[in-house]
XYZ file of C-alpha atoms in Angstrom:
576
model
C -41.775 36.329 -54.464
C -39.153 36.525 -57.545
C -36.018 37.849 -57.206
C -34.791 41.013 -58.762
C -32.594 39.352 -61.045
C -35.691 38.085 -62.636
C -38.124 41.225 -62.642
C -34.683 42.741 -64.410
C -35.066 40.141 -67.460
C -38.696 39.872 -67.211
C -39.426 43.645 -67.555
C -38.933 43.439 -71.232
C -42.101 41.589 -72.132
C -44.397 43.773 -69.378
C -44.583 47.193 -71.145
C -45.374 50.275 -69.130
C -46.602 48.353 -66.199
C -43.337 46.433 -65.660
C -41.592 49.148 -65.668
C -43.396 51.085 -62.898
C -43.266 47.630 -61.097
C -39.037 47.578 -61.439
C -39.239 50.875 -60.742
C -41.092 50.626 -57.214
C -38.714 47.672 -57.126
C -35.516 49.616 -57.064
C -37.244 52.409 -54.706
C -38.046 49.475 -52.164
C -34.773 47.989 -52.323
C -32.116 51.080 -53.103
C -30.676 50.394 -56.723
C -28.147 47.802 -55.159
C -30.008 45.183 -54.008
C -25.935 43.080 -52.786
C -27.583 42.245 -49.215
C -25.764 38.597 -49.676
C -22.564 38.819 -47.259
C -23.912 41.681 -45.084
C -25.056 42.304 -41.092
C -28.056 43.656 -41.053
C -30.831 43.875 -37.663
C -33.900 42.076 -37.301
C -36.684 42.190 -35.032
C -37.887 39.147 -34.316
C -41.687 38.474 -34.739
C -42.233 35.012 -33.428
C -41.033 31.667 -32.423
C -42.157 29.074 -34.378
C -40.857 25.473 -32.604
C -37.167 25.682 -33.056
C -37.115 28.650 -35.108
C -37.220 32.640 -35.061
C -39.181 34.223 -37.697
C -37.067 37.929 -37.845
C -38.298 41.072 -39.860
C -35.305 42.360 -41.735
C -37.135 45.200 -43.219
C -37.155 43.653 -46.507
C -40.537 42.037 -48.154
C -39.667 38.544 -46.681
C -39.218 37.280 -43.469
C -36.052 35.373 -42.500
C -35.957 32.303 -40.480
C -33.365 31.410 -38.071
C -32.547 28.095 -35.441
C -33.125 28.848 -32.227
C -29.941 27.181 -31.278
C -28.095 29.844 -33.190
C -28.766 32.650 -30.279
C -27.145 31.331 -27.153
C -23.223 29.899 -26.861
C -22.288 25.818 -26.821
C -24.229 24.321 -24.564
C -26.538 27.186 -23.044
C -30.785 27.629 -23.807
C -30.998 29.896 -25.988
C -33.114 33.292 -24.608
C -34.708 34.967 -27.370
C -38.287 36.548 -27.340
C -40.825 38.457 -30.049
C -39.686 42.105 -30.174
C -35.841 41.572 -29.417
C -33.615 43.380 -31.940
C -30.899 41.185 -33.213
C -28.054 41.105 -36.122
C -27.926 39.212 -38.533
C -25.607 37.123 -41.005
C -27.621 37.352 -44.868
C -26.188 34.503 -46.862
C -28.734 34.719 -49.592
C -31.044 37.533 -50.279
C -33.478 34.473 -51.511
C -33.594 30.621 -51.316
C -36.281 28.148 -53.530
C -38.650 29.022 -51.143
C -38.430 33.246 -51.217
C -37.096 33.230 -48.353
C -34.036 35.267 -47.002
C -31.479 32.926 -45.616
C -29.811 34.843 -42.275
C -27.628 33.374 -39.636
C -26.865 34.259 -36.078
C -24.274 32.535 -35.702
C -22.357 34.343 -38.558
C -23.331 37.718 -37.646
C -22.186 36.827 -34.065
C -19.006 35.841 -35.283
C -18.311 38.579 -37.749
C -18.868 40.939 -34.792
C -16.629 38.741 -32.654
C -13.992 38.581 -34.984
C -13.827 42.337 -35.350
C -13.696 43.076 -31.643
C -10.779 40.491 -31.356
C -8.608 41.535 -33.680
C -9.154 44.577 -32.001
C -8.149 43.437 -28.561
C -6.040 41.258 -29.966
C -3.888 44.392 -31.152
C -4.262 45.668 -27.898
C -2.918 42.634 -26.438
C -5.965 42.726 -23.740
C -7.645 39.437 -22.651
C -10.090 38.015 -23.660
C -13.391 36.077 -22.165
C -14.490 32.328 -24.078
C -15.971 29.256 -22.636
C -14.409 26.056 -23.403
C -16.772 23.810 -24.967
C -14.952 20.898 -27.230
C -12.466 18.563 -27.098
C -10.113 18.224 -30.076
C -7.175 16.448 -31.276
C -4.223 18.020 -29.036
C -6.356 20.442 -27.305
C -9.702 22.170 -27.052
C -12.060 24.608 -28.668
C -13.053 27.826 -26.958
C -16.328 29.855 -27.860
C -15.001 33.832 -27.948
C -18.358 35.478 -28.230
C -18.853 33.967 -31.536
C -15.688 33.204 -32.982
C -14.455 29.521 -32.267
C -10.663 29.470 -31.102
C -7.973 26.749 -30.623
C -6.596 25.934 -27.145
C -3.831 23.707 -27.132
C -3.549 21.068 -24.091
C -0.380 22.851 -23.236
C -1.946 26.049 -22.586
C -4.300 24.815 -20.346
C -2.926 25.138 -17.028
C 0.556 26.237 -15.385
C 1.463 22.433 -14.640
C -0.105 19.592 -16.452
C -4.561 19.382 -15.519
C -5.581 15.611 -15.055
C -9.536 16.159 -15.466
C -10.601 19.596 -17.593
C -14.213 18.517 -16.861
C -14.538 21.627 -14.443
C -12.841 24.519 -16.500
C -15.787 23.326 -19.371
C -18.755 25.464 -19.833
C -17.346 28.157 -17.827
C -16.014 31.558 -18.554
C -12.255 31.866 -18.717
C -9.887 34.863 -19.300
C -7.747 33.797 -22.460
C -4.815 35.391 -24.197
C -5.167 35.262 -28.111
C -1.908 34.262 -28.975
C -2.370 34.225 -32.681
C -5.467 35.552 -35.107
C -5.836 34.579 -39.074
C -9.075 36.158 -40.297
C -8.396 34.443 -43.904
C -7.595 31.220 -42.967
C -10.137 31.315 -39.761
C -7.677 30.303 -37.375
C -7.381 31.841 -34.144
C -5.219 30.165 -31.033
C -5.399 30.717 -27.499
C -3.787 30.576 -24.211
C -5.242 30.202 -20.240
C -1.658 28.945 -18.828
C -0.201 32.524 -19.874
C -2.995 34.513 -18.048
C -2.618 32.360 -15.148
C 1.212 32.928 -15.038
C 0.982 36.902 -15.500
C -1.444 36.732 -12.523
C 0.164 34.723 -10.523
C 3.246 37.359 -11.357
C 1.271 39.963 -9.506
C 0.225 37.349 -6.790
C 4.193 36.708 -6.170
C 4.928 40.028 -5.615
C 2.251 40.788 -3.650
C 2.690 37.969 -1.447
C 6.395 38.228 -0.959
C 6.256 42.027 -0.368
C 3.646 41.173 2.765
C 5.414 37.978 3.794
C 6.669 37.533 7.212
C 7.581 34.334 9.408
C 4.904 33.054 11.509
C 2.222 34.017 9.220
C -0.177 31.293 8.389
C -1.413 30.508 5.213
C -3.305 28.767 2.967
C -1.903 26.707 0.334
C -1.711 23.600 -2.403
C 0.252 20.570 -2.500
C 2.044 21.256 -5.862
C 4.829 18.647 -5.960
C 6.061 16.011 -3.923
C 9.684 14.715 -3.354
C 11.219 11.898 -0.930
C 12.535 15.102 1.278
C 9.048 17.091 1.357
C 6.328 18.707 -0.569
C 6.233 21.997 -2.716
C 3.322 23.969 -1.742
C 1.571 26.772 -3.640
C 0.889 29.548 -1.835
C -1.152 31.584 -4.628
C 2.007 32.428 -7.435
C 5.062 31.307 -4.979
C 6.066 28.115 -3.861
C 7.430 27.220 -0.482
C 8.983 23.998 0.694
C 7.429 21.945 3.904
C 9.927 19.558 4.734
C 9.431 16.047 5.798
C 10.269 16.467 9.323
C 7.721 19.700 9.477
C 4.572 17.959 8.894
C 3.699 16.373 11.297
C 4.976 15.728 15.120
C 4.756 12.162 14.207
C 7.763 10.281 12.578
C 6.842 10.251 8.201
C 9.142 8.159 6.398
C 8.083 9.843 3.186
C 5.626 12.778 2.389
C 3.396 11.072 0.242
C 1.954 9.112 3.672
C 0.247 11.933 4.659
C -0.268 14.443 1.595
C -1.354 14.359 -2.042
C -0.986 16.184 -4.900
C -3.756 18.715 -5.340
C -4.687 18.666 -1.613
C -5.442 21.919 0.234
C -3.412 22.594 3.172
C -2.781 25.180 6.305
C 0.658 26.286 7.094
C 3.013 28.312 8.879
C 5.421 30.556 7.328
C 8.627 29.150 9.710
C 11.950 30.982 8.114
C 12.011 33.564 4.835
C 15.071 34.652 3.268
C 14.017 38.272 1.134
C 17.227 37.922 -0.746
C 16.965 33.994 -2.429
C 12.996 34.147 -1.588
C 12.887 30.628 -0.523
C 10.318 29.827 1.757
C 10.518 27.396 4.262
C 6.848 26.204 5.553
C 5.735 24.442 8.503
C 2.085 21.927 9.286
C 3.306 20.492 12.369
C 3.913 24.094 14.039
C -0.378 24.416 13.920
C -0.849 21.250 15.930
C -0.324 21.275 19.809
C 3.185 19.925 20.685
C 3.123 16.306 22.154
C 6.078 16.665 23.974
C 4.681 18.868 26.043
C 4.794 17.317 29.568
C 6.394 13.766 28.402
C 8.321 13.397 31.199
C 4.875 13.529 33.818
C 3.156 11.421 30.881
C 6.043 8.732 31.074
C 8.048 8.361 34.100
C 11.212 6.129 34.817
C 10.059 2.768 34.928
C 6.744 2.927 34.199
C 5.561 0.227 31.512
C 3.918 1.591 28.494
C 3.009 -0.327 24.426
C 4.289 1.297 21.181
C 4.494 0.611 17.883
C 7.989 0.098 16.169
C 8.317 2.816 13.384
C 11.779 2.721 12.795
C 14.590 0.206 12.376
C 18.706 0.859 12.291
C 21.631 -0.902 13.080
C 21.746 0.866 16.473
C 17.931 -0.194 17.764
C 14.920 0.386 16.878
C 12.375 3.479 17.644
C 8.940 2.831 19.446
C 6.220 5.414 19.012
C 4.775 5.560 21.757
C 2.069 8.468 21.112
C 1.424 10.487 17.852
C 4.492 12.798 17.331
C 6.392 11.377 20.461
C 9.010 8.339 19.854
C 11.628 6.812 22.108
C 14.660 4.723 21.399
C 15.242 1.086 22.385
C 18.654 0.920 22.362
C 19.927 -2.611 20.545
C 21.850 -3.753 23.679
C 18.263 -2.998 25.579
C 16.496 -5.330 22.903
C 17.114 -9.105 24.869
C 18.620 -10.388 27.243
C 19.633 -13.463 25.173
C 20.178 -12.089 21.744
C 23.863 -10.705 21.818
C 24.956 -9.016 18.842
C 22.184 -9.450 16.388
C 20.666 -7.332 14.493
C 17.576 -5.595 15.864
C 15.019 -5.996 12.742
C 16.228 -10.024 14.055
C 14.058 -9.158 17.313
C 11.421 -6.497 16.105
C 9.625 -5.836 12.856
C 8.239 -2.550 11.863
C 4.876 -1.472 13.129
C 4.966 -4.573 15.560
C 3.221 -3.775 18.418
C 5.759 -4.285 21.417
C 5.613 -3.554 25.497
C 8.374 -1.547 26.666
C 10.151 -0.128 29.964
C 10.837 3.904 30.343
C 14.631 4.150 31.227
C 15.386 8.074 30.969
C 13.645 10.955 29.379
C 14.989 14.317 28.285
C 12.256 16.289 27.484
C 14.419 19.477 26.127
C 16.205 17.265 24.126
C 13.232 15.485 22.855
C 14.629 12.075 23.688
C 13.031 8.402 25.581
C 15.315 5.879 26.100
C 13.744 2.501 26.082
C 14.085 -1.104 27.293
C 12.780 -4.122 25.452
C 14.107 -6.766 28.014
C 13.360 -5.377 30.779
C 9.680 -5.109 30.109
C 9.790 -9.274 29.482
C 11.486 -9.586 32.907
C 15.303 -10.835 33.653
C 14.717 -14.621 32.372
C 18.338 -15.474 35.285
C 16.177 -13.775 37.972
C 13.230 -16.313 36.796
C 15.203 -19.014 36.731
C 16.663 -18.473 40.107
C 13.669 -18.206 41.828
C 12.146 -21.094 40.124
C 15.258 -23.196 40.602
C 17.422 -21.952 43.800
C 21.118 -23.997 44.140
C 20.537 -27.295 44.923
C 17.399 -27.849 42.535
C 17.961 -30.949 40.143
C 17.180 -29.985 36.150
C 16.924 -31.822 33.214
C 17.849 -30.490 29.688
C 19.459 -31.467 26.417
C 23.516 -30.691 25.895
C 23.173 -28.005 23.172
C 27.056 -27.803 23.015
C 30.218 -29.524 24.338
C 33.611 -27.109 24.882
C 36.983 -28.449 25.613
C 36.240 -27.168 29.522
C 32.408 -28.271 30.107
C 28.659 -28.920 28.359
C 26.466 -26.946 27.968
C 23.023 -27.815 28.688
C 19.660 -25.730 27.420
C 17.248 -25.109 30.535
C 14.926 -22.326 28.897
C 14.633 -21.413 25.255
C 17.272 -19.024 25.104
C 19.021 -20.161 28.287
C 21.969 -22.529 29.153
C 24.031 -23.686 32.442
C 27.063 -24.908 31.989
C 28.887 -28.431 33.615
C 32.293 -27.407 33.808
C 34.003 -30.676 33.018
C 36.019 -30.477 36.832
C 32.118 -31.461 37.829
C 31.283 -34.269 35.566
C 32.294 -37.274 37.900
C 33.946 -37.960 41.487
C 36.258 -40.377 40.099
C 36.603 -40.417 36.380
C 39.810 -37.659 35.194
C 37.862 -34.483 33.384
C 38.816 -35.249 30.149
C 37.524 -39.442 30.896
C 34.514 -38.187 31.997
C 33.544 -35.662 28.769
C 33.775 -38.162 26.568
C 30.756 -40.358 27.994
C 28.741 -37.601 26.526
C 27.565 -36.014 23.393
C 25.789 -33.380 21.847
C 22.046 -33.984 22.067
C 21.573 -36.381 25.210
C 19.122 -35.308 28.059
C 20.954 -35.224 31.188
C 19.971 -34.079 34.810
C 22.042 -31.901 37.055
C 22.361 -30.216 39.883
C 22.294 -26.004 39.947
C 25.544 -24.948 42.185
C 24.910 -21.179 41.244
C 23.537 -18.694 39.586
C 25.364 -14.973 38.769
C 22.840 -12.493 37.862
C 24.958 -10.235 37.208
C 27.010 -12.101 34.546
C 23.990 -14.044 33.394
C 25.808 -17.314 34.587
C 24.529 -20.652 35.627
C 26.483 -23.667 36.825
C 25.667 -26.888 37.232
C 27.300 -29.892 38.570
C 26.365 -33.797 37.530
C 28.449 -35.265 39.643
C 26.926 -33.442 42.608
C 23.734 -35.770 42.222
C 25.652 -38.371 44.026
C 27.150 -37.789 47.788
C 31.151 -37.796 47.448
C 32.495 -41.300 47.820
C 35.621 -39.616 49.130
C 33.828 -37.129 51.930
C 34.176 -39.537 54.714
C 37.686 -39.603 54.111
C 38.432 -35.710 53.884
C 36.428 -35.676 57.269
C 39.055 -37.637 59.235
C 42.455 -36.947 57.555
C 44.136 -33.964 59.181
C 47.540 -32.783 58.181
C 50.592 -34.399 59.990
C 48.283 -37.658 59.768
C 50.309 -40.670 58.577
C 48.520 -42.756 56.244
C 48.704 -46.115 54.305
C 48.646 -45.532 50.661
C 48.093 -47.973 47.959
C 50.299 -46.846 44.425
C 48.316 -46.489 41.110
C 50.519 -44.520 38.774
C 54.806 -44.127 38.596
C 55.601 -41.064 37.036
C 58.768 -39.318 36.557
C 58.463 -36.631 39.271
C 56.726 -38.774 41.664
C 53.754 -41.492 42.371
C 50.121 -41.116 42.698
C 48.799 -43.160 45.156
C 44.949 -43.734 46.508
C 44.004 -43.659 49.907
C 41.213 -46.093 51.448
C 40.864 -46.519 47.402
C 38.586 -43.084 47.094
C 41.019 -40.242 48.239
C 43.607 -39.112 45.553
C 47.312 -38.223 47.032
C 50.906 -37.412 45.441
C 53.889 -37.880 46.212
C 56.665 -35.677 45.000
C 60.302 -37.013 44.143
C 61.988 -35.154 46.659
C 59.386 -36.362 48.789
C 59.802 -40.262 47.914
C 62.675 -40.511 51.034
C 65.000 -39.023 53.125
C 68.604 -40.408 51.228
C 68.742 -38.722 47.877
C 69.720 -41.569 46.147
C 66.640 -43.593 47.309
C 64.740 -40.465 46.020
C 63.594 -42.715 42.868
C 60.215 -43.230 41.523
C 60.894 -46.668 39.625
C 61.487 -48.305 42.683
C 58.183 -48.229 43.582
C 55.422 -50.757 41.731
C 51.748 -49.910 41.231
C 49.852 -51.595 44.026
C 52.813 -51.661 46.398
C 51.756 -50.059 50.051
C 53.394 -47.414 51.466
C 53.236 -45.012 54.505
C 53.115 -41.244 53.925
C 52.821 -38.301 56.054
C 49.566 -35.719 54.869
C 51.592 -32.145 54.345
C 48.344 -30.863 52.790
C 44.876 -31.524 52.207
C 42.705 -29.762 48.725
C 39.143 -30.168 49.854
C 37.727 -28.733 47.214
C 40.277 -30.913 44.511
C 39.777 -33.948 46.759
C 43.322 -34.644 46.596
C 46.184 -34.699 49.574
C 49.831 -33.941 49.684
C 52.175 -36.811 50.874
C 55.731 -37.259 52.092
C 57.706 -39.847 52.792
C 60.882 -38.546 53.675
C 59.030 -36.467 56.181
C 57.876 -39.283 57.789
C 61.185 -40.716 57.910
C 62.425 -37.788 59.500
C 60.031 -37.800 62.400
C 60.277 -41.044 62.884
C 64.181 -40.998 63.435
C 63.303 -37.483 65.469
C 61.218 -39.758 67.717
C 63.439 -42.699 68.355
C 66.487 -40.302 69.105
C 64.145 -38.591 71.238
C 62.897 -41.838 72.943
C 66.190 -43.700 72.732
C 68.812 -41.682 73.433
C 71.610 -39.649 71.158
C 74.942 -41.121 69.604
C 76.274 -38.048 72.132
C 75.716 -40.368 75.233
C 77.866 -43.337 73.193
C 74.793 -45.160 71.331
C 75.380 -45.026 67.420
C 72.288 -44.071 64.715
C 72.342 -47.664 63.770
C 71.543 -48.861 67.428
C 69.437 -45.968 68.292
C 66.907 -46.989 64.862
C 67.230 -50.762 65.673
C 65.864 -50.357 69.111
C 63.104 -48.246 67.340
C 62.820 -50.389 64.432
C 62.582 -53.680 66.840
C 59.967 -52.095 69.344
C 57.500 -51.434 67.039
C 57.683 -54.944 65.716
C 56.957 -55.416 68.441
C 53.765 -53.329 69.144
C 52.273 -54.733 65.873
C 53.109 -58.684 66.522
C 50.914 -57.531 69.889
């Protein structure tokens, strides 16, 4: 079919039939025949493949893509006999044809609607169906829109997979019909809704209520929940009945939670939530669950300078104290004895179940390692162990892992001095000994090594009483008296006011080592092994005997003759 433009030039050179035929032309067609640029409605006839052949009510048929009748991403549903507008870019192509477009006509429409909501300042409905630099394109009925990536969402979207191909309620931010541009917002929607949610919410909001809710944020001291438009705060300790060392152990961001409205101030409208106050409360009951002295296993959740805290059920945790940790380890640190989530066996001590508190025992669940010993090795057993360390008073020698008994060095030998008798030893030699005792109590053992040998001076102690007179053997001169040994095993001293009855014979250095002497016993130290001598005392009774025996210089017999008669008879007795 030719266009009118060329009827127009051709009508010249037809004569009267050309002019009847522009005439009938221009009846057909209306005198202006500017369809280009215009929306005009079609009824479509058929669908040929991936086309619609429309009537336009002009003498050819227009042809439009299927894909052209139905948004981004959605089958198009058009049928013969549907009445649709259309978009006429060219009243003819090469082929006679009228060129039309959906898409345009669809868009012309759309853009006249927005700008009139758009003025309005009303929302809008688009489905977001492209991803472009900095944000995303939105279909509006037509009209393609911009979406920034900041306008997305209230807080910052991850994945925007879901929101795609959807409806969404938009708010046209900005319209430019001449340069095509229009820009969009979802965040400010969502925040103008979740305006009205607020105060809707808060208006009805009471404590105890129970709600649902979002993690929004999380912080070392909680999580920030989102309760549809306000936020409330569930604190650490509210989440669950078990100890959380930080929030993120038990929520994430995103996930959907249940909570309990716990305290509401109207005035600063904070909101202080609750997860922990849904769940039945462990400590219900502890103190039937755990009593005194029972023997239960728990996990160590916590660590401080103090002790260490032993979970011994979800939500319920008791304390072992750090001087409850060992019974060896004094003054150490207690992440030195336990680690965290070590699994450990401990001993009830007290419970307060008002007060929420267990007080625990380490030690005594692994059994008093002094009451082990002592019934494994009662006084009077022989051991054998290594000297660990050597004091100025004693050794001390390692019987257990953790355990020592200590020679105190009074107990080394019968006959070597203390400080002799330490130095035949040194750190690291095995020696055996003999246990004299063991204190509980003060977690105390002694042992003895000279005790593994009878007492060479026992026999001895037996048969000296005091007042005995005995024959002593000199084996050291010192200034305030001599040291003598009797029957060579028995230590005795005698005093310088003890050495004899004149003062002036009262004079150690008169004496020699290994000169014999006879002393009186004043006093005898069993448990030192050592006696008390005298001398002069034995003078004395010995002149208190002869005056006795040989009269008194009252009856005319003089000292002199009274001691020679003595002194003379018991040469006597002893040349017998």
């Amino acid at each position: 079919m030719a266009s009118a433009t060329t009827l127009d030039r051709d009508s010249s050179t037809m004569g009267a039939g050309g002019e009847d035929f522009a005439s009938l032309l221009d009846a057909t067609l209306g005198a202006d025949t500017g369809f280009a640029g215009s929306v005009v409605t079609g009824k479509v006839i058929r669908i040929d493949d991936d086309v619609a052949v429309v009537d336009v009510g002009l003498k050819s048929e227009g042809r439009v893509p299927l894909r052209e009748f139905a948004p981004q991403g959605q089958k198009p549903e058009v049928k013969p006999g549907d009445l649709v507008e259309l978009f006429v870019e060219r009243y003819e192509d090469r082929d006679g044809s009228i060129v039309l477009s959906r898409e345009k006509a669809r868009r012309e429409e759309a853009w006249t609607n927005l700008e009139k909501q758009f003025q309005a300042g009303v929302r809008v409905n688009g489905v977001i169906f492209g991803r472009v630099k900095g944000g995303f394109t939105v279909d509006l009925g037509g009209a393609v829109a911009f979406l920034p990536g900041s306008q997305v969402d209230i807080r910052p979207v991850r994945d925007v997979g879901p929101l795609m191909g959807s409806p969404q309620p938009f708010q046209i931010l900005k319209m430019d019909r001449a340069r095509g541009n229009i820009v969009v917002s979802r965040r400010a929607v969502l925040e103008e809704t979740r305006a009205e949610q607020r105060s809707e919410l808060i208006q009805g909001l009471k404590e105890g209520m129970v709600l649902d809710g979002v993690v929004k944020n999380i912080t070392d001291y909680g999580a920030f929940v989102d309760l549809g438009g306000v936020d409330g705060l569930l604190h650490v300790t509210d989440i669950a009945w078990r100890r959380i060392n930080h929030p993120s152990e038990a929520l994430t961001i995103g996930q959907p939670v249940k909570v309990q409205v716990i305290r509401f101030n109207p005035e600063t409208q904070r909101i202080s939530l609750g997860m922990k106050q849904l769940m039945a409360d462990p400590w219900e009951g502890v103190a039937a669950k755990y009593p005194v002295n029972g023997k239960f296993s728990g996990r160590v959740t916590n660590i401080t300078d103090y002790g260490a805290f032993v979970e011994l059920e979800p939500g319920v945790e008791g304390l072992v104290h750090v001087s409850e940790m060992s019974w060896t380890k004094k003054n150490v640190h207690p992440g030195k004895i336990v680690a965290t989530s070590q699994e450990v066996e401990v001993l009830i001590l007290d419970v307060d179940e008002p007060k929420r508190r267990i007080s625990l025992g380490l030690k005594q669940a692994q059994g008093n390692p002094w009451e082990v010993f002592m019934e494994q090795n009662p006084p009077g057993t022989v051991v054998e162990g290594e000297i660990r360390n050597i004091t100025e008073f004693g050794l001390f020698v390692g019987l257990a892992p953790e355990i020592d008994g200590m020679v105190h060095m009074s107990d080394l030998s019968w006959d070597l001095a203390p400080e002799q008798a330490m130095a035949n030893y040194n750190k690291g030699d095995m020696v055996k000994a003999k246990v004299l005792d063991v204190d509980i109590e003060k977690e105390r053992i002694s042992l003895g090594i000279k005790q593994l040998e009878a007492d060479p001076a026992a026999e001895v102690l037996d048969k000296v009483r005091k007042g005995d007179v005995v024959t002593c053997v000199v084996t050291k001169v010192e200034s305030n008296g001599i040291e003598v040994k009797v029957d060579e095993v028995l230590t005795g001293f005698i005093r310088r006011a003890e050495l004899a009855r004149d003062r002036n014979d009262q004079r150690p250095e008169k004496f020699a080592i290994g000169e014999k002497v006879d002393a009186k016993v004043t006093a005898v130290d069993r448990a030192a092994r050592r006696l008390a001598l005298t001398i002069k005392g034995k003078e004395i009774e010995e002149e208190r005997e002869a005056v006795k025996e040989f009269g008194t210089s009252d009856s005319g017999a003089s000292l002199g003759d009274i001691l020679g008669a003595a002194i003379r008879r018991r040469n006597l007795s002893s040349d017998e």
